Amino acid sequence: MRLRIPDLISKIALLLACAVAVTGCASNKEIEYTIPARVAPVPDEGWSMMKANDPWNGMNRSFYNFNYRVDRWVLLPAVRGYRAITPDPLERGITNFFANIREVNYFINSVFQLSPRKAGNAALRFGMNSTIGLLGFTDPAGAMGFTPMPEDLGQTFGYWGVPAGPYFVMPFLGPSTVRDAPGTIIEFFWYGLFAPKVFRDFWGNPAVTALRVVDTRKNVPFRYYQTGSPFEYEFVRFLYLTYRELEIAR
Amino acid sequence: MFRGRIDTAALLKSVLLLLAGLTSVGVFAQSADNAPKDTYPYPIKDPFTATVITTPEPLRYPLPALDDVPAKLRVVKVLDRKPPDNFWHMRGLSYTFISAGRRAAPLIFVIAGTGAGHDGSSTLTLARAFHKAGMHVITMSSPTYSNFIVSASSNGVPGLPDDDSVDLYRAMKAAYEREKKRIKVSDFYVTGYSLGGMHAAFVGYQDSKQSYFNFKKILMINPPVNLFNSVQILDWLVTEVFPTREDFKVFYQDLMSEITDVYTNNPRLKFNDEFLYALAATYPPGQLEMKGLIGLAFRFSATNMIFSSDMVTRWGYLVPPDADIDRRTRIGIFQRTGNNKSSFTQYFRDYLLPYYSERNPGVTEEQLLFRASLQSIQEYLADAKHIAVIGNLDDIILAPGEVQYLQGLFGPERSTFFPRGGHLGNMPERIFMTNVVEYFQGPVR
């Protein structure tokens, strides 16, 4: 095992630099809410289900808009092309293949969360699907009722009581929090750090990474600005934070 | 490309459904012993429950899957007006176009209901049914939908159906002009549900003056009769169920703990129907929750509409008129303020009416409220044999006497009312939808 931290850091720095360059140096933009001249309702800052810990609002909105552009001009066209040229059974096989590799993540995090049931589920799924499931291209474990029980690093932190911290929209990767973001980034790259060399070479291959990204996007139905609401950013934030709370409670 | 697209109403509905844990299981369990006596197979007796959970899968009109429909998302420039910066991503008015192919076929316009977009779930349900019946389809967003307000509303203040139908008619022409090279159109039809149904009638009235499309048939689906009556009913739902914000907070927090309970105790469940079944089995919901949810969904879309309108006019109803707002501005406070304080009723009273009377001195509140009703065009409607109405006797947005008004105005030939279904709850149902499709396939009544 050989740690290649500088490699990892330089990749992350490059991603961030790209995003910042595109969005401009983002600062918070706030307005003073004075009571409007007309008959507007008095601003009211009591409890609201939509409220969130979001101090980096301006930067987050810039990244949200940046992600929309990446999505519209790069990811969605790639997904459309991929779907057009790939037979559906193969698409499903590829989705299963990447899902199977994620079981290693689930296993490690379940162990860290002291949950033998979830760890056992992940181990069983990985073992079964990697062998009789033809390297994970099919999902016989799921067919037998052993469906995935996803656990990621953010959930592990949450399990040990780390608070979510501020909401953070990651460039390219989307909604997150200070607690969840490191996990997402580490898990995006970690196979390159710990896995056997033969797998590392396969995983580090740009074509495989591209396929992984396209496959991930393909399986997320969300489309930017299709809610039609001027408050889509707030809705997405609300849904993400609520969903993560539930995932961690589980 | 339409896989999994969502509109605000659908998004909200799924959130609120999750929050409330509503499912057919719980509801049927409650109503199994007092089943309705007529022959209409739609099973949900309570109109509020029907409105929220709509039609159970086995009773639905069979429709092609969205992925199998050649639906195209289109954008057309209708007005020569730059959108405010927080709407920077809008390049014009969006609509959905579904071609029936090269042969000549009728083109039907579908107008969405309050706060809903051209690609909302109800709109696309109708669109798929018409596509299946061999028509070209263009779906239009409601004039109360953010994208329409910003891109196609001439004054930016939606709410009076006569003015809104002028905007709609212009937008429909623009959309048709963009598609007409590709298709052969035999006849033009228009329909709409809820507020869109009312708009369809007013679009017909516009058509009688402008004669561009010369619509052969028009169908109103669950329309309001008097807009102000209907918005008041919807606003009362919120104030009845949640008299204070504290009441809503308690409701919300109870739901969250119920959801957390069920979610943590069933580690293989995902957020889908299966989860809702488990939730409703553990915590059966009641009518009060349904009322609250309907009211809340409308309040969220009222806030979307009011904010969008205020950003176009900069009149200063919700947003300070001199506030510098761009795509990075923290605008959540307007949503929270709007949700807490502002309803459709207040929008009418405190924004739309003053806005109109400022520009038209001498216009009274009564005159404007009258314009927002079918009564204002009833002479036209009584004689317009190509217009019909379909709805439910227990529609929750109609005030007492309004069903009878519609039945009297259109007569038995042109009106169809089902005994149950609430507001649009049975629209996807087999018999209801068959009536809708056959109205356009049959001869003019």
XYZ file of C-alpha atoms in Angstrom:
695
model
C 0.000 0.000 0.000
C 1.349 3.335 -0.983
C -0.387 6.586 -0.091
C -0.453 9.144 -2.836
C -1.819 12.085 -0.928
C -0.135 14.800 -3.029
C -1.792 13.310 -6.079
C -5.150 13.453 -4.395
C -4.669 16.987 -3.174
C -3.588 18.206 -6.568
C -6.658 16.646 -8.183
C -8.989 18.305 -5.693
C -7.191 21.617 -6.016
C -7.526 21.430 -9.774
C -11.257 20.785 -9.548
C -11.737 23.661 -7.145
C -9.643 25.985 -9.260
C -11.732 25.200 -12.335
C -14.945 25.828 -10.489
C -13.791 29.052 -8.885
C -12.451 30.316 -12.189
C -15.807 29.786 -13.813
C -17.992 31.161 -11.058
C -15.814 34.133 -10.218
C -14.603 34.737 -6.732
C -17.833 34.246 -4.944
C -18.802 36.227 -1.907
C -22.057 36.398 -0.036
C -24.602 38.767 -1.397
C -27.204 39.770 1.121
C -29.916 42.354 1.125
C -31.258 44.306 4.016
C -34.866 43.345 4.465
C -36.645 46.572 5.169
C -40.410 46.657 5.057
C -41.289 47.472 1.463
C -43.033 50.710 0.706
C -46.319 49.086 -0.219
C -48.483 46.673 1.662
C -45.907 43.941 1.943
C -46.126 41.582 4.871
C -43.796 42.229 7.760
C -40.676 40.067 7.529
C -40.953 37.308 9.981
C -38.063 35.287 11.264
C -39.605 32.740 13.595
C -39.435 28.998 13.053
C -39.614 27.744 9.486
C -39.063 24.279 8.071
C -37.124 25.878 5.219
C -34.474 27.486 7.424
C -30.965 26.080 7.219
C -27.427 26.658 8.397
C -26.091 28.196 5.190
C -23.550 30.955 5.882
C -21.762 30.484 2.512
C -24.935 31.152 0.624
C -23.407 33.329 -2.088
C -20.650 30.852 -2.905
C -23.107 27.964 -2.761
C -25.455 29.628 -5.231
C -22.528 30.292 -7.554
C -21.541 26.638 -7.416
C -25.173 25.605 -7.875
C -25.342 27.649 -11.052
C -21.925 26.343 -12.115
C -23.101 22.772 -11.615
C -26.167 23.527 -13.708
C -23.914 24.574 -16.582
C -21.698 21.507 -16.216
C -24.825 19.385 -16.145
C -26.426 21.007 -19.137
C -23.407 21.222 -21.409
C -21.345 18.194 -20.363
C -23.041 15.590 -18.204
C -26.520 15.370 -19.709
C -25.285 15.275 -23.322
C -22.851 12.539 -22.240
C -25.685 10.608 -20.583
C -27.860 10.982 -23.700
C -25.069 9.747 -25.948
C -24.277 6.888 -23.602
C -27.904 5.796 -23.456
C -28.254 5.997 -27.209
C -25.298 3.737 -27.983
C -25.462 1.307 -25.048
C -27.951 -1.585 -24.988
C -30.174 -1.364 -21.904
C -29.037 -4.693 -20.363
C -25.417 -3.523 -20.581
C -26.364 -0.184 -18.967
C -27.926 -2.057 -16.088
C -24.892 -4.313 -15.839
C -22.578 -1.318 -15.596
C -24.779 0.278 -12.930
C -24.657 -3.010 -10.977
C -20.891 -3.220 -11.422
C -20.227 0.180 -9.847
C -22.853 -0.419 -7.171
C -21.074 -3.636 -6.253
C -17.764 -1.847 -5.776
C -19.506 0.669 -3.512
C -20.374 -2.228 -1.206
C -16.739 -2.102 -0.032
C -17.459 1.464 1.141
C -20.623 0.364 2.845
C -18.762 -2.457 4.561
C -15.991 -0.246 5.949
C -18.446 2.393 7.166
C -20.748 -0.192 8.712
C -17.779 -1.559 10.658
C -16.909 1.940 11.831
C -20.538 2.359 12.893
C -20.348 -0.906 14.877
C -23.214 -2.409 12.896
C -22.648 -6.120 12.258
C -25.959 -6.415 10.426
C -25.085 -3.790 7.826
C -21.471 -4.940 7.558
C -22.643 -8.498 7.055
C -25.110 -7.369 4.409
C -22.363 -5.532 2.515
C -19.929 -8.440 2.794
C -22.540 -10.914 1.624
C -23.569 -8.733 -1.289
C -19.998 -8.071 -2.385
C -18.958 -11.700 -2.033
C -21.972 -13.087 -3.819
C -22.271 -10.523 -6.590
C -18.532 -10.515 -7.330
C -18.534 -14.277 -7.853
C -21.788 -15.796 -9.042
C -22.918 -12.291 -9.975
C -20.215 -12.176 -12.650
C -17.931 -9.469 -11.200
C -20.956 -7.536 -10.038
C -22.602 -7.132 -13.439
C -25.682 -8.861 -12.071
C -27.239 -8.602 -8.622
C -28.261 -12.082 -7.405
C -27.961 -10.950 -3.765
C -30.526 -8.208 -4.329
C -32.840 -10.697 -6.025
C -32.673 -12.802 -2.870
C -33.771 -9.835 -0.751
C -30.331 -8.623 0.294
C -30.733 -5.105 -1.026
C -28.038 -2.456 -0.428
C -27.801 -0.663 2.908
C -25.729 2.351 1.922
C -23.429 3.854 4.538
C -20.933 6.555 3.678
C -18.260 8.426 5.579
C -20.549 11.375 6.315
C -23.015 8.990 7.938
C -20.178 7.476 9.973
C -19.197 10.938 11.191
C -22.851 11.586 11.977
C -23.083 8.307 13.848
C -20.272 9.463 16.132
C -22.024 12.737 16.776
C -20.268 15.077 14.349
C -22.773 17.859 13.554
C -23.637 18.569 9.919
C -22.068 22.023 9.936
C -22.813 24.550 7.222
C -24.504 23.541 3.985
C -21.988 23.363 1.174
C -22.643 22.970 -2.547
C -19.588 21.242 -3.953
C -18.525 22.137 -7.463
C -19.282 19.202 -9.797
C -20.476 16.965 -6.943
C -23.498 18.949 -5.721
C -25.216 19.453 -2.350
C -23.303 18.519 0.771
C -22.313 19.770 4.204
C -19.011 20.355 5.916
C -19.429 16.964 7.570
C -20.390 15.109 4.382
C -18.111 16.745 1.812
C -14.749 15.258 2.898
C -16.277 11.793 2.812
C -17.630 12.263 -0.690
C -14.286 13.511 -1.972
C -12.244 10.846 -0.214
C -14.578 8.115 -1.345
C -14.412 9.386 -4.895
C -10.644 8.783 -4.882
C -9.843 6.309 -2.134
C -9.576 3.210 -4.260
C -6.551 4.873 -5.740
C -4.966 4.992 -2.304
C -5.589 1.666 -0.651
C -6.536 -0.908 -3.259
C -4.209 -3.458 -4.905
C -2.168 -2.097 -7.795
C -4.034 -3.954 -10.509
C -7.336 -2.489 -9.344
C -5.782 0.942 -8.835
C -4.606 1.014 -12.423
C -8.032 -0.003 -13.647
C -9.816 2.510 -11.407
C -7.443 5.342 -12.201
C -8.077 4.918 -15.906
C -9.799 8.124 -17.103
C -12.205 6.142 -19.266
C -13.387 4.152 -16.259
C -13.781 7.315 -14.210
C -15.755 8.931 -17.026
C -17.997 5.880 -17.271
C -18.510 5.967 -13.522
C -19.513 9.641 -13.637
C -21.905 9.112 -16.548
C -23.430 6.061 -14.892
C -23.928 7.976 -11.643
C -25.585 10.903 -13.411
C -27.758 8.554 -15.437
C -29.270 7.168 -12.264
C -30.150 10.535 -10.709
C -33.479 11.846 -12.058
C -32.923 15.415 -10.860
C -32.814 18.161 -13.522
C -31.749 21.692 -12.700
C -34.467 24.359 -12.812
C -37.168 21.845 -13.656
C -38.993 22.403 -10.378
C -40.121 25.700 -11.875
C -39.851 27.333 -8.484
C -37.823 30.508 -7.996
C -36.837 28.922 -4.683
C -35.396 25.721 -6.123
C -32.084 26.265 -4.340
C -33.942 26.403 -1.018
C -36.014 23.312 -1.871
C -32.977 21.269 -2.815
C -31.202 22.348 0.346
C -34.221 21.423 2.470
C -34.556 18.016 0.825
C -30.845 17.232 1.064
C -30.507 18.199 4.728
C -33.703 16.384 5.749
C -32.719 13.278 3.835
C -29.251 13.162 5.392
C -30.705 13.541 8.863
C -32.879 10.499 8.222
C -30.006 8.501 6.749
C -27.893 9.163 9.821
C -30.723 8.351 12.223
C -30.964 4.932 10.547
C -35.334 13.198 -21.742
C -38.412 13.564 -19.609
C -37.361 10.798 -17.278
C -38.082 11.822 -13.747
C -38.828 15.468 -14.411
C -40.628 17.208 -11.635
C -42.580 20.402 -11.208
C -43.011 22.287 -7.992
C -46.395 20.809 -7.310
C -45.145 17.292 -7.837
C -42.012 17.935 -5.820
C -44.014 19.441 -3.011
C -46.543 16.716 -3.203
C -43.906 14.050 -2.860
C -42.308 15.894 0.047
C -45.619 16.461 1.724
C -46.736 12.924 1.015
C -43.575 11.742 2.673
C -44.155 14.089 5.561
C -47.734 13.054 6.024
C -47.377 9.400 5.229
C -50.407 9.205 3.030
C -51.200 6.136 1.089
C -54.088 4.348 -0.366
C -53.603 1.556 2.142
C -54.420 3.682 5.147
C -57.225 5.437 3.406
C -58.892 2.317 2.095
C -58.551 0.644 5.413
C -60.586 3.461 6.886
C -63.293 3.591 4.258
C -63.728 -0.077 3.414
C -66.874 -0.636 5.454
C -68.890 2.310 4.150
C -68.323 1.856 0.430
C -70.254 4.194 -1.903
C -73.555 2.941 -3.297
C -73.468 4.158 -6.918
C -71.707 2.304 -9.706
C -68.760 4.665 -10.184
C -65.749 2.533 -9.236
C -63.595 5.375 -7.895
C -63.217 4.297 -4.257
C -62.182 7.353 -2.238
C -65.144 8.950 -0.521
C -63.433 11.856 1.195
C -62.849 14.631 -1.371
C -59.740 15.965 0.407
C -58.137 12.537 0.524
C -59.034 11.983 -3.133
C -57.401 15.299 -4.053
C -54.129 14.346 -2.369
C -53.685 10.696 -3.264
C -55.479 10.758 -6.663
C -56.173 7.402 -8.325
C -54.806 3.991 -7.300
C -52.737 2.368 -10.035
C -55.157 -0.470 -10.996
C -57.984 1.999 -11.705
C -55.953 4.285 -13.948
C -56.516 4.906 -17.636
C -53.727 2.994 -19.379
C -51.098 5.416 -20.659
C -47.806 5.001 -22.504
C -44.699 5.455 -20.358
C -43.128 8.911 -20.494
C -39.965 7.462 -21.980
C -41.957 6.029 -24.867
C -43.546 9.369 -25.792
C -41.574 11.593 -28.195
C -42.009 14.651 -25.969
C -39.771 17.599 -26.801
C -38.931 20.424 -24.449
C -39.128 23.656 -26.440
C -38.388 27.272 -25.629
C -39.917 30.157 -27.549
C -39.373 33.866 -27.215
C -42.752 35.523 -26.642
C -41.970 38.922 -25.168
C -39.066 41.228 -25.832
C -38.187 41.582 -22.175
C -35.022 40.623 -20.311
C -35.691 38.431 -17.271
C -34.563 39.649 -13.830
C -31.100 38.273 -13.050
C -32.316 35.685 -10.538
C -34.194 34.093 -13.477
C -31.026 34.164 -15.591
C -31.472 30.567 -16.749
C -34.770 31.324 -18.544
C -34.305 31.861 -22.261
C -37.986 32.232 -23.063
C -41.263 30.440 -22.507
C -40.884 26.680 -22.132
C -43.504 24.286 -23.448
C -43.767 20.614 -24.328
C -44.479 19.468 -27.858
C -45.499 15.938 -28.846
C -45.894 15.248 -32.528
C -48.353 12.684 -33.882
C -46.139 12.196 -36.914
C -46.477 13.269 -40.533
C -50.138 12.602 -41.161
C -52.752 15.285 -40.578
C -54.057 15.147 -37.017
C -55.763 17.479 -34.554
C -53.507 19.694 -32.426
C -54.608 20.007 -28.819
C -53.329 22.590 -26.359
C -53.301 21.583 -22.685
C -53.231 24.417 -20.135
C -51.814 23.581 -16.700
C -53.496 24.417 -13.390
C -52.521 26.932 -10.717
C -48.770 27.182 -10.249
C -48.108 24.174 -12.482
C -45.767 23.949 -15.440
C -46.089 22.525 -18.946
C -44.230 19.408 -17.783
C -46.073 18.828 -14.512
C -47.458 15.388 -13.809
C -51.165 16.191 -14.381
C -50.387 18.047 -17.592
C -48.310 15.176 -18.919
C -50.993 12.685 -17.898
C -53.438 14.489 -20.185
C -50.780 14.922 -22.867
C -50.031 11.202 -22.937
C -53.724 10.351 -23.222
C -54.125 12.690 -26.214
C -50.918 11.412 -27.773
C -52.234 7.877 -27.452
C -55.435 9.026 -29.180
C -53.356 10.192 -32.152
C -53.252 13.963 -31.632
C -50.424 16.474 -31.760
C -50.063 17.958 -28.284
C -48.666 21.242 -26.989
C -48.753 21.745 -23.229
C -48.679 25.279 -21.836
C -47.609 26.346 -18.359
C -50.183 28.132 -16.261
C -49.985 31.943 -16.412
C -49.404 31.636 -12.645
C -46.197 29.617 -13.224
C -42.901 31.384 -12.670
C -41.544 30.811 -16.179
C -44.775 32.090 -17.758
C -44.886 35.200 -15.551
C -41.308 36.080 -16.416
C -41.395 35.186 -20.131
C -44.946 35.589 -21.392
C -47.065 37.732 -19.063
C -47.375 41.208 -20.535
C -47.999 42.964 -17.232
C -46.379 40.354 -14.993
C -49.398 40.213 -12.675
C -51.378 37.012 -13.240
C -54.831 36.430 -11.787
C -57.456 37.981 -14.035
C -58.341 35.237 -16.521
C -59.415 37.622 -19.282
C -56.012 39.337 -19.383
C -54.176 36.079 -18.772
C -55.968 34.477 -21.709
C -54.698 37.264 -23.987
C -51.156 36.340 -22.880
C -51.934 32.652 -23.291
C -53.375 33.126 -26.759
C -50.248 35.014 -27.825
C -48.011 32.320 -26.327
C -50.004 29.546 -28.011
C -49.642 31.297 -31.352
C -45.877 31.623 -30.809
C -45.593 27.935 -29.938
C -47.689 26.868 -32.935
C -45.758 29.144 -35.306
C -42.588 27.381 -34.163
C -43.987 23.903 -34.831
C -46.230 24.381 -37.849
C -43.611 23.584 -40.483
C -43.260 20.087 -39.043
C -46.886 19.047 -38.676
C -50.166 18.917 -40.552
C -53.044 20.067 -38.371
C -56.636 19.066 -39.147
C -58.385 20.818 -36.230
C -57.421 22.846 -33.174
C -58.593 21.874 -29.685
C -57.879 23.322 -26.273
C -58.324 21.962 -22.780
C -57.065 22.668 -19.284
C -57.557 21.463 -15.757
C -58.374 23.468 -12.622
C -57.472 27.122 -13.249
C -56.297 25.963 -16.680
C -59.875 24.849 -17.360
C -61.116 28.347 -16.673
C -58.340 29.683 -18.907
C -59.454 27.335 -21.674
C -62.896 28.961 -21.653
C -61.400 32.457 -21.750
C -59.003 31.395 -24.507
C -62.091 30.269 -26.422
C -63.569 33.729 -25.865
C -60.350 35.319 -27.169
C -60.508 32.984 -30.143
C -64.021 34.169 -30.936
C -62.582 37.676 -31.274
C -59.170 36.984 -32.849
C -60.145 33.923 -34.948
C -56.583 32.660 -35.350
C -57.075 29.034 -34.294
C -60.869 28.730 -34.599
C -60.977 26.001 -31.975
C -63.289 23.168 -32.896
C -63.664 21.893 -29.320
C -62.865 23.150 -25.856
C -63.058 21.164 -22.619
C -62.822 22.568 -19.114
C -61.685 19.982 -16.543
C -62.555 20.722 -12.890
C -62.567 24.499 -13.427
C -63.288 27.099 -10.757
C -66.374 29.223 -11.351
C -65.371 32.229 -9.313
C -61.651 32.480 -8.765
C -61.886 34.490 -5.582
C -64.271 31.954 -4.014
C -61.877 29.148 -4.829
C -58.735 30.817 -3.505
C -60.560 31.676 -0.304
C -61.560 28.052 0.159
C -57.960 26.944 -0.318
C -56.646 29.582 2.067
C -59.164 28.581 4.722
C -57.757 25.064 4.642
C -54.460 26.326 6.011
C -55.974 28.595 8.620
C -58.418 25.909 9.697
C -55.793 23.223 10.190
C -52.907 25.421 11.304
C -54.387 28.455 13.094
C -50.927 29.509 14.268
C -47.435 28.756 13.101
C -46.916 26.826 16.317
C -49.623 24.395 15.171
C -47.798 23.774 11.930
C -44.501 23.370 13.758
C -46.019 20.697 15.998
C -47.564 18.959 12.969
C -44.283 19.034 11.074
C -42.192 17.817 13.978
C -44.617 14.985 14.753
C -44.451 13.883 11.148
C -40.687 14.007 11.114
C -40.478 11.821 14.184
C -42.980 9.376 12.657
C -40.951 9.239 9.478
C -37.700 8.805 11.392
C -39.261 6.028 13.422
C -40.455 4.060 10.405
C -37.332 4.739 8.367
C -34.901 3.628 11.077
C -36.875 0.518 11.949
C -36.959 -0.705 8.349
C -33.361 -0.502 7.157
C -34.065 -1.830 3.666
C -36.847 0.629 2.820
C -36.179 3.338 0.270
C -38.195 6.512 -0.160
C -40.921 5.254 -2.472
C -44.468 3.953 -2.334
C -43.345 1.047 -0.232
C -42.126 3.457 2.409
C -45.442 5.299 2.347
C -47.304 2.028 2.855
C -45.181 1.237 5.891
C -45.643 4.744 7.244
C -49.419 4.783 6.820
C -49.709 1.319 8.304
C -47.904 2.552 11.419
C -49.448 6.032 11.605
C -52.775 6.199 9.716
C -53.431 9.756 8.471
C -56.737 11.607 8.847
C -58.774 14.147 6.901
C -57.340 17.092 8.805
C -53.835 16.302 7.573
C -55.157 16.096 4.007
C -56.744 19.517 4.272
C -53.572 20.977 5.713
C -51.458 19.475 2.944
C -53.671 20.780 0.147
C -53.638 24.237 1.686
C -49.879 24.144 2.173
C -49.183 23.018 -1.373
C -51.231 25.944 -2.653
C -49.504 28.327 -0.298
C -46.081 27.254 -1.562
C -47.171 27.834 -5.137
C -48.772 31.159 -4.183
C -45.405 32.268 -2.825
C -43.651 31.178 -6.027
C -46.150 33.163 -8.063
C -46.106 36.284 -5.897
C -42.325 36.446 -5.734
C -41.960 35.955 -9.495
C -44.586 38.583 -10.207
C -43.067 41.080 -7.803
C -39.649 40.562 -9.384
C -41.098 41.440 -12.794
C -43.107 44.480 -11.716
C -40.873 45.566 -8.821
C -44.089 46.881 -7.331
C -42.856 46.087 -3.831
C -45.437 43.687 -2.505
C -43.061 41.072 -1.098
C -39.650 42.290 -2.241
C -38.466 45.814 -1.437
C -38.678 47.600 -4.809
C -35.132 48.949 -4.613
C -33.508 45.707 -3.411
C -30.663 44.660 -5.671
C -31.351 40.990 -6.348
C -29.245 38.837 -8.612
C -28.581 35.122 -9.080
C -26.448 34.947 -5.933
C -28.762 36.813 -3.561
C -30.038 35.036 -0.501
C -33.772 35.023 -1.267
C -35.023 32.403 1.192
C -36.485 35.128 3.401
C -39.021 35.976 0.698
C -40.144 32.375 0.566
C -40.450 32.129 4.340
C -42.229 35.460 4.626
C -44.529 34.572 1.764
C -45.365 31.146 3.162
C -46.090 32.519 6.595
C -47.973 35.633 5.720
C -49.210 35.716 2.209
C -52.041 33.736 0.694
C -53.838 33.832 -2.638
C -56.553 35.873 -0.979
C -54.075 38.479 0.154
C -52.448 38.447 -3.266
C -55.798 39.395 -4.780
C -56.703 41.987 -2.167
C -53.362 43.621 -1.474
C -51.480 43.332 -4.753
C -53.524 42.495 -7.824
C -56.482 44.796 -7.118
C -54.413 47.857 -6.098
C -52.030 47.222 -8.986
C -54.891 47.205 -11.485
C -56.766 50.125 -10.017
C -53.585 52.224 -10.037
C -53.358 51.720 -13.774
C -57.079 51.920 -14.492
C -58.499 54.748 -12.352
C -62.157 54.293 -11.572
C -62.050 50.506 -11.662
C -63.664 49.062 -8.570
C -62.780 45.955 -6.616
C -66.181 44.437 -7.464
C -65.577 44.877 -11.178
C -62.185 43.184 -10.985
C -63.490 40.297 -8.891
C -66.322 39.842 -11.388
C -63.809 39.636 -14.226
C -62.220 36.680 -12.408
C -65.332 34.546 -12.856
C -67.050 32.509 -15.551
C -70.141 34.676 -14.984
C -68.323 37.499 -16.768
C -68.428 35.522 -20.054
C -71.551 33.466 -19.409
C -73.499 34.799 -22.412
C -70.657 33.636 -24.628
C -70.418 30.259 -22.841
C -74.149 29.588 -23.011
C -74.073 29.862 -26.817
C -70.636 28.339 -27.452
C -71.702 24.811 -28.327
C -68.083 23.742 -28.821
C -67.280 24.231 -25.105
C -68.007 21.573 -22.470
C -67.183 20.969 -18.831
C -66.242 17.836 -16.873
C -65.795 17.652 -13.125
C -66.933 16.204 -9.815
C -69.910 16.919 -7.588
C -67.626 17.017 -4.537
C -64.920 19.270 -6.024
C -63.422 21.059 -3.027
C -62.609 24.307 -4.860
C -66.245 24.995 -5.741
C -68.455 27.043 -3.428
C -72.032 25.882 -2.703
C -74.205 26.268 -5.806
C -71.344 26.462 -8.288
C -71.751 22.904 -9.600
C -75.435 23.662 -10.200
C -74.415 26.883 -11.944
C -72.170 24.951 -14.358
C -74.846 22.300 -14.946
C -77.414 25.003 -15.656
C -75.123 26.998 -17.923
C -73.927 24.072 -20.042
C -76.964 21.809 -19.772
C -76.823 18.003 -19.642
C -75.437 17.827 -23.193
C -72.257 19.726 -22.384
C -71.625 18.965 -18.720
C -70.472 15.750 -17.053
C -70.115 15.450 -13.294
C -68.889 12.423 -11.382
C -70.135 11.666 -7.878
C -66.645 11.549 -6.345
C -63.051 12.516 -6.959
C -62.551 15.784 -5.131
C -60.397 18.236 -7.073
C -58.744 16.258 -9.905
C -58.359 13.163 -7.734
C -60.046 10.981 -10.360
C -58.609 12.700 -13.435
C -56.248 9.757 -14.168
C -59.102 7.304 -13.556
C -60.213 5.134 -16.487
C -63.825 6.284 -16.929
C -63.078 9.953 -16.323
C -60.203 9.989 -18.797
C -62.167 7.980 -21.355
C -64.821 10.718 -21.214
C -62.158 13.377 -21.747
C -60.590 11.621 -24.737
C -63.916 10.650 -26.312
C -65.180 14.213 -26.077
C -62.470 15.202 -28.538
C -62.858 12.101 -30.704
C -66.639 12.279 -31.059
C -68.765 14.731 -33.065
C -69.384 18.259 -31.783
C -72.245 18.027 -29.286
